[in-house]
Amino acid sequence: MRYQRPKGTADIMPDQSAKWQYVEQTARALFRKYRYQEVRTPIFESFEVFSRTSGETSDIVTKEMYDFYDKGDRHITLRPEGTAGVVRAFVENKLYGPEVTKPVKTYYMGPMFRYERPQSGRLREFHQIGVEAFGVDNPTLDVEVMAMAVELLESFGLTSLKLALNTLGDADSRAAYRQALIDYLTPFKDQLSDDSKERLTKNPLRILDSKDEGDQAIVANAPKILDYLTAEAKEHFQVVRDLLDQLGINYEIDTNMVRGLDYYNHTIFEIMSDAKAFGGKWTTVCAGGRYNGLVEQLGGPETPGIGFGLGVERLLLILADQDLDLEDNLDVYVVGIGQATNAESLKLVQSLRKQGFSAERDYLNRKPKGQFKTASKLNARFTITIGESELESGTANLKDMQAQSEIKVSLAEIYADFAKLAQAKVSEE
Ligand code: ATP
Ligand code: MG
């Protein structure tokens, strides 16, 4: 019997994990600057946390949920996205209280699960890095969140990016627009795709986002949300645009953009890339928006919120085309010659590690030649070699692997301050 990982999942092996850590650490450092703090919520939640918020007719709820009944007959779901769980935690932990400074700025990173047809950039277990900010309705925060998302992607060296922007307005705007869309689309009902026929009554805005070419042709002449905004929603969107302009952040308004989740309102955005990895097709890497009703939907007081989620696997697909210098070179390889040096070699690597260096040694009693080969393969900066005679005289040979030059040093010096010794060795060359 050979075991295989489940379809649509991936093993992140040692040769890949440095990239993951680089992405995660870059994000953490950026979020710290913007004063976002990490929250860690459970990977599974009650089914209702998502079914109530993502929208009964959304793909996520209807087709993609990894849900099951546990041994206590509770309806559980592996989280398909990060926002609903963070909002649930925000409410449960009462972060909305008057004593808490607003906005409450949070971020998360971790695995998400969706039952989808696996393909490049689309997995069943994938990872998101996301932020959620609560308690402020000011469009300035919308712009800060978008600026942060753009800065995050740029900090990975991504250049060819597109920020697509739209507004879904408030509840009144949306109701008026929904009716206008239904009025426009109903005469085309028979020509719509089967999915869109169903959406027409349940969630007509979704038709705007249809991947079906026939639908897209019909939608091209549909009324635009911008013509149905209330004065307040129009003002919110205008401020967002003005501030983006003032920050010099380029964007394209895409009035046909809707999001896959039903809880958004006002500002929504996607950051897309046409990197080689996506075959030249503009692909969404990061998506987000405002969700002013969501906290209430999950039982909290009226609290505005906004956030985004970034797909880590899609980001890594782009980074695969770029040269990242993530070499994790070894500082010192200790070459021990003969069984008698075993304990001293161990003491040496332990001392070096405690002094802050990365250190490695041989564990297989190999001959010096084999050990030096490994030291080169691991790109060791220095080797320290001890044999039985060195052991007796309390010395070792310190070799600078770059200059290929060697000197005799005392073991006591290594134990006392290897940094000093290495510095002296290098500057002498
Ligand atoms: P799509 O239209 O591609 O299905 P979505 O609207 O379902 O995307 P969101 O729920 O907004 O995606 O998730 C935010 C980001 O998470 C996406 O832009 C993408 O980068 C990533 N993502 C979503 N689903 C997957 C998946 N199955 N595998 C890998 N990454 C994903
Ligand atoms: Mg999807």
Short mmCIF file of C-alpha atoms and ligand atoms in Angstrom, two decimals:
data_model
loop_
_atom_site.label_atom_id
_atom_site.label_comp_id
_atom_site.label_asym_id
_atom_site.label_seq_id
_atom_site.Cartn_x
_atom_site.Cartn_y
_atom_site.Cartn_z
CA MET A 1 0.00 0.00 0.00
CA ARG A 2 1.42 3.38 -1.00
CA TYR A 3 -0.06 6.39 0.66
CA GLN A 4 -0.65 9.59 -1.24
CA ARG A 5 -1.64 13.02 -0.06
CA PRO A 6 -5.32 13.83 -0.63
CA LYS A 7 -6.21 15.30 -4.00
CA GLY A 8 -5.77 19.08 -4.10
CA THR A 9 -3.32 19.24 -1.21
CA ALA A 10 0.43 19.83 -1.24
CA ASP A 11 3.39 18.90 0.90
CA ILE A 12 5.57 21.89 1.62
CA MET A 13 8.96 20.23 1.76
CA PRO A 14 12.25 21.62 3.11
CA ASP A 15 13.33 22.95 -0.29
CA GLN A 16 10.16 25.07 -0.43
CA SER A 17 9.60 26.10 3.17
CA ALA A 18 12.22 28.89 3.10
CA LYS A 19 10.05 30.66 0.51
CA TRP A 20 6.98 30.26 2.68
CA GLN A 21 8.82 31.66 5.68
CA TYR A 22 10.09 34.57 3.60
CA VAL A 23 6.55 35.40 2.51
CA GLU A 24 5.16 35.07 6.03
CA GLN A 25 7.95 37.09 7.63
CA THR A 26 7.69 39.85 5.03
CA ALA A 27 3.96 40.08 5.69
CA ARG A 28 4.40 40.11 9.47
CA ALA A 29 6.97 42.92 9.25
CA LEU A 30 4.68 44.97 7.03
CA PHE A 31 1.61 44.45 9.21
CA ARG A 32 3.62 45.53 12.24
CA LYS A 33 4.36 48.86 10.54
CA TYR A 34 0.64 49.41 9.95
CA ARG A 35 -0.07 48.24 13.53
CA TYR A 36 -2.05 45.12 12.69
CA GLN A 37 -1.86 42.33 15.26
CA GLU A 38 -2.18 38.62 14.67
CA VAL A 39 -5.25 36.60 15.62
CA ARG A 40 -5.31 32.81 15.48
CA THR A 41 -8.75 31.30 15.23
CA PRO A 42 -9.70 27.62 14.94
CA ILE A 43 -9.28 25.87 11.61
CA PHE A 44 -12.77 24.42 12.02
CA GLU A 45 -15.87 26.35 12.99
CA SER A 46 -19.61 25.75 13.23
CA PHE A 47 -21.04 25.34 9.74
CA GLU A 48 -23.37 28.29 10.38
CA VAL A 49 -20.49 30.74 10.82
CA PHE A 50 -19.91 30.43 7.07
CA SER A 51 -23.36 29.49 5.76
CA ARG A 52 -24.91 32.59 7.40
CA THR A 53 -22.24 34.96 6.15
CA SER A 54 -20.87 33.80 2.80
CA GLY A 55 -24.36 33.69 1.25
CA GLU A 56 -26.67 30.70 0.88
CA THR A 57 -26.21 30.75 -2.89
CA SER A 58 -22.47 31.38 -2.96
CA ASP A 59 -20.21 28.76 -4.53
CA ILE A 60 -18.43 28.39 -1.23
CA VAL A 61 -21.56 27.37 0.65
CA THR A 62 -23.32 25.40 -2.06
CA LYS A 63 -20.41 23.44 -3.52
CA GLU A 64 -17.11 23.98 -1.78
CA MET A 65 -17.62 23.37 1.95
CA TYR A 66 -15.64 20.68 3.73
CA ASP A 67 -18.34 20.04 6.31
CA PHE A 68 -19.12 17.05 8.49
CA TYR A 69 -20.89 16.04 11.68
CA ASP A 70 -18.54 15.34 14.56
CA LYS A 71 -19.01 12.60 17.14
CA GLY A 72 -21.20 14.95 19.17
CA ASP A 73 -23.40 15.51 16.09
CA ARG A 74 -22.24 19.11 15.68
CA HIS A 75 -22.22 20.46 12.13
CA ILE A 76 -18.60 21.48 11.58
CA THR A 77 -16.76 23.03 8.61
CA LEU A 78 -13.08 23.33 7.81
CA ARG A 79 -12.81 27.07 7.26
CA PRO A 80 -13.07 28.06 3.56
CA GLU A 81 -11.93 31.62 4.26
CA GLY A 82 -10.59 33.71 7.11
CA THR A 83 -12.97 36.61 7.59
CA ALA A 84 -16.03 34.92 9.12
CA GLY A 85 -13.95 33.18 11.81
CA VAL A 86 -12.15 36.40 12.74
CA VAL A 87 -15.48 38.22 12.95
CA ARG A 88 -16.90 35.42 15.10
CA ALA A 89 -13.89 35.75 17.41
CA PHE A 90 -14.17 39.56 17.43
CA VAL A 91 -17.76 39.27 18.64
CA GLU A 92 -17.18 36.38 21.05
CA ASN A 93 -14.23 38.16 22.68
CA LYS A 94 -16.10 41.48 22.76
CA LEU A 95 -13.40 43.47 21.00
CA TYR A 96 -16.07 46.02 20.14
CA GLY A 97 -16.20 47.50 23.65
CA PRO A 98 -15.79 51.27 24.11
CA GLU A 99 -12.45 50.76 25.89
CA VAL A 100 -10.91 49.24 22.76
CA THR A 101 -9.15 51.69 20.43
CA LYS A 102 -10.66 51.73 16.93
CA PRO A 103 -9.93 50.56 14.41
CA VAL A 104 -9.17 47.13 15.79
CA LYS A 105 -6.55 45.96 13.29
CA THR A 106 -5.98 42.23 12.97
CA TYR A 107 -4.24 39.82 10.60
CA TYR A 108 -4.12 36.06 10.16
CA MET A 109 -2.30 33.50 8.08
CA GLY A 110 -3.04 29.83 7.64
CA PRO A 111 -4.76 27.05 5.71
CA MET A 112 -8.22 27.30 4.14
CA PHE A 113 -10.24 24.48 2.61
CA ARG A 114 -12.51 24.43 -0.41
CA TYR A 115 -13.78 21.46 -2.35
CA GLU A 116 -12.82 22.67 -5.83
CA ARG A 117 -11.50 21.11 -9.00
CA PRO A 118 -7.74 21.24 -8.41
CA GLN A 119 -5.60 22.99 -11.02
CA SER A 120 -2.65 25.35 -11.08
CA GLY A 121 -3.23 27.97 -8.36
CA ARG A 122 -6.39 26.24 -7.19
CA LEU A 123 -6.13 23.70 -4.41
CA ARG A 124 -8.43 22.09 -1.87
CA GLU A 125 -6.17 23.06 0.97
CA PHE A 126 -4.60 26.43 0.28
CA HIS A 127 -3.26 29.28 2.38
CA GLN A 128 -4.26 32.84 2.87
CA ILE A 129 -2.69 35.80 4.54
CA GLY A 130 -5.35 38.33 5.40
CA VAL A 131 -6.20 41.40 7.41
CA GLU A 132 -9.44 42.60 9.01
CA ALA A 133 -9.97 46.06 10.53
CA PHE A 134 -13.05 46.84 12.61
CA GLY A 135 -14.89 49.83 13.94
CA VAL A 136 -14.18 52.57 11.40
CA ASP A 137 -16.41 53.52 8.47
CA ASN A 138 -14.09 56.25 7.20
CA PRO A 139 -13.10 55.61 3.54
CA THR A 140 -9.55 56.59 4.51
CA LEU A 141 -9.25 53.16 6.10
CA ASP A 142 -10.38 51.51 2.82
CA VAL A 143 -7.52 53.29 1.10
CA GLU A 144 -5.01 52.41 3.78
CA VAL A 145 -5.97 48.74 3.49
CA MET A 146 -5.55 48.81 -0.30
CA ALA A 147 -2.26 50.69 0.00
CA MET A 148 -1.05 48.07 2.44
CA ALA A 149 -2.05 45.24 0.08
CA VAL A 150 -0.25 46.91 -2.81
CA GLU A 151 2.83 47.55 -0.67
CA LEU A 152 2.80 43.92 0.43
CA LEU A 153 2.82 42.64 -3.15
CA GLU A 154 5.40 45.19 -4.21
CA SER A 155 7.65 44.20 -1.32
CA PHE A 156 7.87 40.77 -2.95
CA GLY A 157 9.22 42.47 -6.05
CA LEU A 158 5.99 42.13 -8.03
CA THR A 159 5.75 44.82 -10.65
CA SER A 160 3.06 44.07 -13.20
CA LEU A 161 0.05 44.51 -10.94
CA LYS A 162 -3.43 45.85 -11.49
CA LEU A 163 -5.70 47.18 -8.75
CA ALA A 164 -9.30 46.69 -9.80
CA LEU A 165 -11.79 48.76 -7.83
CA ASN A 166 -15.56 48.82 -7.54
CA THR A 167 -18.25 49.71 -5.06
CA LEU A 168 -21.30 47.72 -4.13
CA GLY A 169 -22.79 50.71 -2.34
CA ASP A 170 -24.93 50.41 0.76
CA ALA A 171 -28.11 48.35 1.23
CA ASP A 172 -30.32 50.91 -0.54
CA SER A 173 -27.97 51.27 -3.51
CA ARG A 174 -27.78 47.55 -3.80
CA ALA A 175 -31.55 47.02 -3.64
CA ALA A 176 -32.13 49.60 -6.38
CA TYR A 177 -29.39 48.16 -8.55
CA ARG A 178 -30.57 44.60 -8.02
CA GLN A 179 -34.01 45.54 -9.34
CA ALA A 180 -32.51 47.38 -12.33
CA LEU A 181 -30.43 44.32 -13.16
CA ILE A 182 -33.39 41.97 -12.91
CA ASP A 183 -35.40 44.29 -15.19
CA TYR A 184 -32.57 44.37 -17.71
CA LEU A 185 -31.75 40.64 -17.61
CA THR A 186 -35.23 39.12 -17.53
CA PRO A 187 -35.85 39.57 -21.29
CA PHE A 188 -32.57 37.64 -21.88
CA LYS A 189 -33.50 34.89 -19.46
CA ASP A 190 -33.62 32.08 -22.03
CA GLN A 191 -30.19 32.99 -23.38
CA LEU A 192 -28.44 32.98 -19.99
CA SER A 193 -26.34 30.03 -18.84
CA ASP A 194 -28.07 27.58 -16.51
CA ASP A 195 -26.12 28.90 -13.52
CA SER A 196 -27.09 32.45 -14.32
CA LYS A 197 -30.77 31.55 -14.86
CA GLU A 198 -30.75 30.44 -11.26
CA ARG A 199 -28.79 33.48 -10.10
CA LEU A 200 -31.37 35.77 -11.72
CA THR A 201 -33.81 35.34 -8.86
CA LYS A 202 -31.43 34.45 -6.06
CA ASN A 203 -28.42 36.70 -6.59
CA PRO A 204 -28.49 38.66 -9.87
CA LEU A 205 -25.26 40.57 -9.11
CA ARG A 206 -23.38 37.30 -9.46
CA ILE A 207 -24.27 37.20 -13.16
CA LEU A 208 -21.94 40.18 -13.70
CA ASP A 209 -19.07 37.94 -12.67
CA SER A 210 -20.09 34.97 -14.85
CA LYS A 211 -17.27 33.19 -16.68
CA ASP A 212 -19.69 32.17 -19.46
CA GLU A 213 -19.04 34.06 -22.71
CA GLY A 214 -22.72 34.28 -23.64
CA ASP A 215 -23.50 35.76 -20.23
CA GLN A 216 -20.64 38.21 -20.58
CA ALA A 217 -21.98 39.50 -23.90
CA ILE A 218 -25.39 40.11 -22.34
CA VAL A 219 -23.89 41.72 -19.26
CA ALA A 220 -21.78 44.13 -21.32
CA ASN A 221 -24.76 46.45 -21.77
CA ALA A 222 -26.26 45.97 -18.33
CA PRO A 223 -26.90 48.98 -16.09
CA LYS A 224 -23.96 49.98 -13.93
CA ILE A 225 -23.96 50.03 -10.13
CA LEU A 226 -22.41 53.51 -10.21
CA ASP A 227 -25.71 54.90 -11.51
CA TYR A 228 -27.66 53.49 -8.58
CA LEU A 229 -25.58 54.64 -5.64
CA THR A 230 -27.21 56.65 -2.88
CA ALA A 231 -25.64 60.05 -2.20
CA GLU A 232 -23.84 58.62 0.81
CA ALA A 233 -22.44 55.63 -1.08
CA LYS A 234 -21.37 57.89 -3.94
CA GLU A 235 -19.53 60.15 -1.48
CA HIS A 236 -17.76 57.18 0.13
CA PHE A 237 -16.56 55.95 -3.26
CA GLN A 238 -15.49 59.42 -4.34
CA VAL A 239 -13.32 59.86 -1.25
CA VAL A 240 -11.73 56.47 -1.85
CA ARG A 241 -10.86 57.47 -5.41
CA ASP A 242 -9.53 60.89 -4.40
CA LEU A 243 -7.29 59.44 -1.71
CA LEU A 244 -5.96 56.72 -4.01
CA ASP A 245 -5.12 59.47 -6.50
CA GLN A 246 -3.38 61.50 -3.81
CA LEU A 247 -1.26 58.51 -2.82
CA GLY A 248 -0.39 57.97 -6.48
CA ILE A 249 -1.87 54.46 -6.46
CA ASN A 250 -3.11 53.44 -9.90
CA TYR A 251 -6.43 51.63 -10.16
CA GLU A 252 -9.01 50.63 -12.72
CA ILE A 253 -12.69 50.79 -12.02
CA ASP A 254 -14.37 47.53 -12.94
CA THR A 255 -18.10 47.88 -12.48
CA ASN A 256 -18.65 44.21 -13.28
CA MET A 257 -16.49 43.05 -10.40
CA VAL A 258 -18.44 41.44 -7.59
CA ARG A 259 -16.95 39.22 -4.93
CA GLY A 260 -17.52 35.52 -4.37
CA LEU A 261 -18.88 36.18 -0.90
CA ASP A 262 -22.15 37.93 -0.21
CA TYR A 263 -21.16 40.02 2.79
CA TYR A 264 -19.37 42.86 1.00
CA ASN A 265 -20.61 46.43 0.56
CA HIS A 266 -19.10 49.76 -0.49
CA THR A 267 -15.46 49.35 -1.56
CA ILE A 268 -14.39 46.05 -3.10
CA PHE A 269 -11.08 45.44 -4.80
CA GLU A 270 -8.85 42.82 -6.35
CA ILE A 271 -5.16 42.94 -7.08
CA MET A 272 -4.33 41.01 -10.22
CA SER A 273 -1.14 39.84 -11.84
CA ASP A 274 -0.44 38.78 -15.41
CA ALA A 275 2.79 37.01 -14.46
CA LYS A 276 4.11 34.28 -16.75
CA ALA A 277 2.93 31.70 -14.23
CA PHE A 278 -0.69 32.51 -15.14
CA GLY A 279 -0.13 32.11 -18.87
CA GLY A 280 -0.51 35.85 -19.41
CA LYS A 281 -4.06 35.85 -18.05
CA TRP A 282 -4.83 38.47 -15.41
CA THR A 283 -5.32 36.46 -12.24
CA THR A 284 -6.47 37.63 -8.83
CA VAL A 285 -3.88 37.21 -6.13
CA CYS A 286 -5.42 39.36 -3.43
CA ALA A 287 -9.05 40.33 -2.91
CA GLY A 288 -11.00 42.22 -0.34
CA GLY A 289 -13.48 44.86 0.59
CA ARG A 290 -15.75 46.40 3.15
CA TYR A 291 -18.30 44.33 5.05
CA ASN A 292 -20.28 46.67 7.26
CA GLY A 293 -23.09 44.25 8.17
CA LEU A 294 -21.03 41.19 8.99
CA VAL A 295 -20.39 41.78 12.69
CA GLU A 296 -24.13 42.19 13.28
CA GLN A 297 -24.86 39.06 11.23
CA LEU A 298 -22.70 37.12 13.65
CA GLY A 299 -24.45 38.53 16.70
CA GLY A 300 -22.34 41.60 17.49
CA PRO A 301 -23.28 45.27 17.62
CA GLU A 302 -23.34 47.36 14.45
CA THR A 303 -19.63 47.59 13.55
CA PRO A 304 -18.07 48.39 10.19
CA GLY A 305 -15.23 46.25 8.91
CA ILE A 306 -12.86 45.93 5.98
CA GLY A 307 -10.16 43.47 4.97
CA PHE A 308 -8.45 41.45 2.30
CA GLY A 309 -7.18 37.94 1.72
CA LEU A 310 -4.08 37.03 -0.26
CA GLY A 311 -3.65 33.59 -1.81
CA VAL A 312 -0.18 32.42 -0.82
CA GLU A 313 0.08 29.62 -3.41
CA ARG A 314 -0.75 32.07 -6.20
CA LEU A 315 1.83 34.50 -4.88
CA LEU A 316 4.42 31.72 -4.82
CA LEU A 317 3.59 30.82 -8.43
CA ILE A 318 4.61 34.34 -9.39
CA LEU A 319 7.69 34.27 -7.18
CA ALA A 320 8.78 31.03 -8.85
CA ASP A 321 9.64 33.14 -11.93
CA GLN A 322 11.78 35.50 -9.87
CA ASP A 323 15.24 35.06 -8.45
CA LEU A 324 14.96 35.15 -4.71
CA ASP A 325 18.14 35.07 -2.72
CA LEU A 326 16.99 32.91 0.15
CA GLU A 327 20.21 30.89 0.48
CA ASP A 328 20.50 29.66 4.00
CA ASN A 329 24.25 29.14 4.11
CA LEU A 330 26.05 27.29 6.83
CA ASP A 331 28.47 29.22 9.06
CA VAL A 332 30.69 26.39 10.27
CA TYR A 333 31.16 22.72 9.45
CA VAL A 334 33.19 20.83 12.05
CA VAL A 335 35.30 18.07 10.52
CA GLY A 336 36.26 15.44 13.09
CA ILE A 337 38.94 12.93 12.14
CA GLY A 338 38.81 9.67 14.05
CA GLN A 339 36.39 8.32 16.62
CA ALA A 340 38.36 9.97 19.46
CA THR A 341 37.27 13.45 18.33
CA ASN A 342 33.56 12.65 18.54
CA ALA A 343 32.83 14.30 21.88
CA GLU A 344 34.97 17.38 21.11
CA SER A 345 33.23 17.82 17.75
CA LEU A 346 29.90 17.72 19.49
CA LYS A 347 31.05 20.27 22.08
CA LEU A 348 32.30 22.51 19.29
CA VAL A 349 29.07 22.56 17.28
CA GLN A 350 27.08 23.08 20.47
CA SER A 351 29.30 25.99 21.54
CA LEU A 352 29.10 27.58 18.07
CA ARG A 353 25.32 27.29 18.04
CA LYS A 354 25.10 28.88 21.47
CA GLN A 355 27.29 31.71 20.17
CA GLY A 356 24.71 32.29 17.43
CA PHE A 357 26.28 30.49 14.46
CA SER A 358 24.75 27.74 12.41
CA ALA A 359 26.95 24.69 12.77
CA GLU A 360 26.92 21.17 11.36
CA ARG A 361 29.07 18.05 11.70
CA ASP A 362 29.30 14.48 10.52
CA TYR A 363 27.26 11.77 12.22
CA LEU A 364 28.35 8.78 10.14
CA ASN A 365 32.07 8.45 10.94
CA ARG A 366 32.97 9.40 7.41
CA LYS A 367 36.50 10.02 6.18
CA PRO A 368 37.74 13.66 6.10
CA LYS A 369 37.33 13.81 2.31
CA GLY A 370 33.64 13.00 2.54
CA GLN A 371 33.16 15.50 5.35
CA PHE A 372 34.84 18.30 3.35
CA LYS A 373 32.65 17.43 0.37
CA THR A 374 29.59 17.88 2.53
CA ALA A 375 30.94 21.16 3.91
CA SER A 376 31.28 22.47 0.34
CA LYS A 377 27.87 21.20 -0.64
CA LEU A 378 26.33 22.99 2.31
CA ASN A 379 28.21 26.16 1.33
CA ALA A 380 29.94 26.33 4.70
CA ARG A 381 31.69 29.66 5.31
CA PHE A 382 34.29 28.03 7.57
CA THR A 383 35.41 24.55 8.51
CA ILE A 384 37.04 23.65 11.79
CA THR A 385 39.06 20.44 11.60
CA ILE A 386 40.27 18.42 14.55
CA GLY A 387 42.19 15.14 14.60
CA GLU A 388 43.75 13.27 17.45
CA SER A 389 46.93 15.39 17.55
CA GLU A 390 44.91 18.64 17.61
CA LEU A 391 42.83 17.17 20.38
CA GLU A 392 45.98 16.58 22.42
CA SER A 393 47.39 20.07 21.85
CA GLY A 394 44.02 21.80 22.31
CA THR A 395 44.09 23.26 18.79
CA ALA A 396 42.15 23.05 15.52
CA ASN A 397 42.51 24.11 11.90
CA LEU A 398 40.23 26.97 10.91
CA LYS A 399 39.66 27.19 7.19
CA ASP A 400 38.05 30.05 5.33
CA MET A 401 36.25 28.19 2.58
CA GLN A 402 35.97 31.27 0.34
CA ALA A 403 39.66 32.16 0.43
CA GLN A 404 40.65 28.51 0.78
CA SER A 405 43.22 29.51 3.43
CA GLU A 406 43.83 27.78 6.72
CA ILE A 407 45.29 28.75 10.11
CA LYS A 408 45.87 26.97 13.39
CA VAL A 409 43.78 28.26 16.29
CA SER A 410 43.32 27.18 19.89
CA LEU A 411 40.13 25.43 20.93
CA ALA A 412 39.92 27.86 23.85
CA GLU A 413 39.64 30.77 21.41
CA ILE A 414 36.78 29.07 19.57
CA TYR A 415 34.93 28.41 22.80
CA ALA A 416 35.56 31.97 24.06
CA ASP A 417 34.59 34.04 21.03
CA PHE A 418 34.35 32.51 17.57
CA ALA A 419 33.09 35.75 16.02
CA LYS A 420 36.34 37.52 16.94
CA LEU A 421 38.41 34.68 15.58
CA ALA A 422 36.51 34.51 12.30
CA GLN A 423 36.69 38.27 11.89
CA ALA A 424 40.46 38.26 12.44
CA LYS A 425 40.86 35.38 10.03
CA VAL A 426 38.90 37.12 7.27
CA SER A 427 40.52 40.54 7.67
CA GLU A 428 44.00 39.04 7.62
CA GLU A 429 43.38 37.79 4.05
P1 ATP B 1 -11.75 32.65 -7.56
O1 ATP B 1 -12.66 33.55 -8.33
O2 ATP B 1 -10.37 32.51 -8.16
O3 ATP B 1 -12.37 31.32 -7.21
P2 ATP B 1 -12.47 33.61 -4.97
O4 ATP B 1 -13.30 34.79 -5.22
O5 ATP B 1 -13.14 32.33 -4.64
O6 ATP B 1 -11.45 33.40 -6.19
P3 ATP B 1 -11.51 34.66 -2.47
O7 ATP B 1 -12.52 33.92 -1.68
O8 ATP B 1 -11.67 36.10 -2.65
O9 ATP B 1 -11.35 33.94 -3.90
O10 ATP B 1 -10.04 34.34 -1.90
C1 ATP B 1 -8.98 35.29 -1.95
C2 ATP B 1 -7.78 34.72 -2.65
O11 ATP B 1 -7.49 33.41 -2.18
C3 ATP B 1 -7.93 34.53 -4.15
O12 ATP B 1 -7.69 35.71 -4.81
C4 ATP B 1 -6.88 33.49 -4.44
O13 ATP B 1 -5.60 34.09 -4.53
C5 ATP B 1 -6.94 32.63 -3.21
N1 ATP B 1 -7.73 31.41 -3.44
C6 ATP B 1 -9.07 31.29 -3.41
N2 ATP B 1 -9.44 30.01 -3.64
C7 ATP B 1 -8.28 29.31 -3.80
C8 ATP B 1 -7.96 27.93 -4.04
N3 ATP B 1 -8.92 27.01 -4.15
N4 ATP B 1 -6.66 27.59 -4.16
C9 ATP B 1 -5.68 28.50 -4.04
N5 ATP B 1 -5.90 29.81 -3.81
C10 ATP B 1 -7.19 30.21 -3.68
MG MG B 2 -13.59 30.63 -5.74
#
